[in-house]
Amino acid sequence: MNSSIIEILTPRYELAWYPWAVQYFFLIAISYSALLLSLPGTIGRGQLAQRWQPMARLALLITLTCTLVAPVALLADLHQPMRFWHFYTNATPTSWMSIGSILLPLYLISVLAYVWLAWRPALQKARAGSGFRPSIAKVLSFGDWQASRAILTTVALVATLFAFGIMLYTGAEIAIIKARPLWHTNWLPIMFVTTGMVAAAGLVILLNRWMSPEREGREDINRQGLKVILIAMLISALVATAWFVSGFSGHSDSVAAALQSIQANSDWRLSAIWALVAGVTLFVLAGLALKAGNQARSVLNWAWIVGLLALHVGWAFRWMVLMEVQTVAKNTAGYYQLVVELGSYGLMGIIGTFGLWLAALLLIDLFIPWQGKAQLEAQHG
Amino acid sequence: MDFARRAILGQIAKLTAGAALVPLASITMSSSAVASPINSQPARREGDASKRYGMLIDLRQCIGCQACTVSCHIENEAPLGNFRTIVSQYEVSNESTGDFATMMLPRLCNQCENPPCVPVCPVQATFQRKDGIVVVDNEACVGCAYCVQACPYDARFINKKTQTADKCTFCAHRLEANLLPACVESCVGGARIIGDMRAPSSQISKMIAQHRSELMVLKPEQGTLPQVYYLGMDERFLSRPQAEPALWDVRDMDGKEIGYEFLDH
């Protein structure tokens, strides 16, 4: 018997998670990925440290700024942000979100401590002279004592440990939601990490265009960033394939749900095509840029476009996963409409988060010698 | 394939409805004090442990008048456009004969035995009472909407007036005053039967015993063990039905939306 069904009256609910959630997941993923990118140049030894040091400078700047701004976006996604303290008075061991609320401040503190220790030698040197910057450096260096390398390494490893905690909780928080089959797959947390790495490397390349101090190191940074993008994209493609295969072998309803939405909804079709085109374009462009870079040609003037595209891929993946998936009604026919309003729950929220991040970046750039030796030498002639 | 899948789902539904019913007598609050792993059910609190409220909806009696929707709205003051209960109405047409029939499906919180919305709450604002009713303490709720995502039945929403999670509570405040929930009270066909499933003499217990093999629950494959049982259910409606939405976006000739009743912006 073939029958067609019309749902006569369909309530339309607003999406419960706002674009703020996308901003949080985006910034926190860049934060932990940039933290990992900063490690070889900061706590590594010998040649490895030397090769990755220029990259580490930018990565430290990125991890700090993103770590500072991400929790703001998370707070804004609560409908009762002033009640955030309930997370700590009513901690709940059964909830991944509650576990996250404990991990996040610990992560934030450890990142602050790590970046501060890494920047401290430069801060101590910057105390010389009078004026605004030296006085800030005086306050921020907290005295003359020297932190040993062991302390820096320990703090870096503690921050890394919490970074893995953040990866785990942000992924698990979404993946355990059985009610949304599109989220309910173990491949999703891995994909969050790999696309986060893509975006972080993209941001490194983008900032490298305008903020790196040394001309020579910049080509190296680009090459390293492009390599990271290529590898992370390759792993992402493998993960996506594995997800797809797991769907066909009947291990996951996630794939079937995705195909159903792509079949039924033109927005989804467009998004799927867009994702594929953006992913392939990024991979090809990154490959071309790396090839040109390896042939000792300068890619400085256009690699930033690859960086921008990498950021887009990382952000759009989160938009797709967190926002578009919410448009799938669980009971009723059709799809809820994804309306991005102008106000703080929509467009202003998105722009505002990026604005806040930019402000944090510029303030640090203005007052803190994050570029280390090179910056100090430049300032003192 | 779709048909076969639904037929299987129907079988699961029947079995699960049975399975959800059987342990009722044996459960009698085996609230184990084992340290709870992540995403497991926390201990229930408040409410009368000697009771287990449930609802049976006799779809043969429902005429889709939405009296329950309206009375619930008045009783619980949900904002316009949000519903603690609503009757989904479907027009089903047979493509070969052209005949059509109407299907009415009252929806509300299923007060699941294994409610996925409860363990995710990061501040224990939503919890299950000992009588099985899942409630929200909206003084504690931070409005993170995690529970809204976790409910497979779209039974939860963020109330714009309170900016906290909102849901059907079987009108717990009325039950405590020995009144029926607003939707039950106003149902013209007597389609909604609420009661204590632990009391063998209650109407719901008797009807469950009588119709045990015919009862179905929504989305049984989710493992939530819903405690709202449907009598006279069509298997095609257990999960999200493959349906076209009507009266959703009413647009004018230029494609501009003109007629959505609950549109407030």
XYZ file of C-alpha atoms in Angstrom, chain A residues 1-18 77-81 83-88 90-99 101 172-174 176-181 183 253 260-261 322 326-337 339 341 345, chain B residues 36-40 42 81-83 86 88-96 107 119-124 138-146 148-154 158 160 162-164 219 221-223 236-237 240-249 251 257 260 263-265:
138
model
C 0.000 0.000 0.000
C 1.453 3.316 -1.062
C 0.308 6.240 0.944
C 1.270 9.869 1.164
C 0.988 11.774 4.406
C 0.424 15.462 4.950
C 0.989 16.971 8.375
C -1.753 19.546 8.600
C -0.555 21.781 11.406
C 3.109 21.870 12.240
C 4.439 23.814 15.205
C 7.709 25.491 14.478
C 10.106 25.798 17.364
C 13.073 28.084 17.474
C 16.490 26.507 17.644
C 17.556 26.112 21.253
C 21.276 26.627 20.684
C 22.274 29.921 19.148
C 24.719 30.776 24.758
C 23.096 30.199 28.144
C 19.612 31.636 28.354
C 20.357 32.519 31.986
C 24.023 33.563 31.844
C 23.243 31.775 36.773
C 26.547 30.331 35.537
C 27.632 29.817 39.148
C 25.016 27.054 39.430
C 27.485 24.949 37.437
C 29.760 24.987 40.477
C 25.258 22.009 41.541
C 28.038 20.079 39.800
C 26.652 16.918 38.194
C 28.959 13.995 37.487
C 26.475 12.409 35.047
C 26.554 15.370 32.670
C 29.317 15.934 30.115
C 28.474 19.612 30.155
C 29.030 19.769 33.897
C 32.361 17.985 33.500
C 32.350 23.404 33.173
C 31.350 13.602 23.802
C 28.827 16.254 24.843
C 27.453 16.291 21.308
C 26.078 11.174 23.215
C 22.837 12.832 22.073
C 21.000 9.814 20.751
C 17.931 11.920 19.969
C 19.847 13.530 17.105
C 21.159 10.636 15.029
C 25.317 13.801 16.187
C 21.989 5.836 11.902
C 17.679 11.640 4.240
C 18.121 15.335 4.966
C 25.488 22.545 15.445
C 18.983 21.558 14.851
C 16.649 22.328 11.943
C 15.750 18.650 11.665
C 12.469 18.325 13.545
C 12.465 15.233 15.719
C 8.778 14.412 15.456
C 7.152 16.624 12.911
C 7.347 16.872 9.166
C 9.749 19.177 7.424
C 12.535 21.308 8.823
C 12.628 24.177 11.253
C 13.772 27.372 9.695
C 16.842 32.272 10.852
C 18.583 37.369 13.256
C 21.305 36.009 19.297
C 26.915 7.013 38.599
C 28.966 6.852 35.400
C 28.640 9.662 32.890
C 25.209 9.927 31.280
C 23.544 7.429 33.595
C 20.891 10.096 38.731
C 4.022 29.088 19.737
C 5.355 26.701 22.380
C 3.377 23.666 23.457
C -0.299 19.361 21.018
C -0.441 16.319 15.516
C -2.919 15.937 12.693
C -2.147 14.009 9.544
C -3.999 13.440 6.340
C -3.117 10.036 4.971
C -4.107 9.313 1.401
C -3.910 6.010 -0.354
C -2.181 6.708 -3.636
C -3.829 3.889 -5.571
C 1.942 14.458 21.890
C 21.421 12.973 33.112
C 22.569 15.650 30.660
C 21.391 18.532 32.856
C 24.612 20.135 34.151
C 23.018 21.666 37.259
C 20.467 18.998 38.297
C 13.339 26.679 36.889
C 15.015 28.524 39.728
C 18.054 26.331 39.214
C 17.914 25.992 35.419
C 20.669 27.898 33.610
C 18.908 27.653 30.252
C 21.706 25.740 28.514
C 19.066 23.869 26.482
C 21.072 20.648 26.595
C 16.014 20.270 24.732
C 18.581 18.664 22.428
C 18.525 15.359 24.323
C 14.760 14.781 24.199
C 13.896 12.635 21.173
C 10.286 13.797 21.262
C 10.760 17.586 21.017
C 13.082 27.118 26.173
C 10.992 32.788 26.360
C 11.340 32.508 31.968
C 14.379 31.807 29.738
C 14.508 28.325 31.221
C 10.373 5.886 19.144
C 14.314 2.188 19.446
C 15.625 5.122 21.492
C 15.499 3.002 24.638
C 3.902 4.665 10.465
C 3.685 7.361 13.124
C 9.109 11.049 12.655
C 6.560 10.358 9.917
C 7.526 10.678 6.278
C 5.144 13.533 5.741
C 4.860 16.816 3.917
C 4.280 19.829 6.134
C 1.213 21.903 5.353
C 0.158 25.207 6.895
C 3.672 25.924 7.905
C 4.982 28.721 5.805
C 3.694 32.816 1.537
C 5.857 34.820 4.533
C 2.337 31.816 10.075
C 5.345 33.949 14.039
C 6.345 36.662 16.443
C 9.011 38.555 14.612
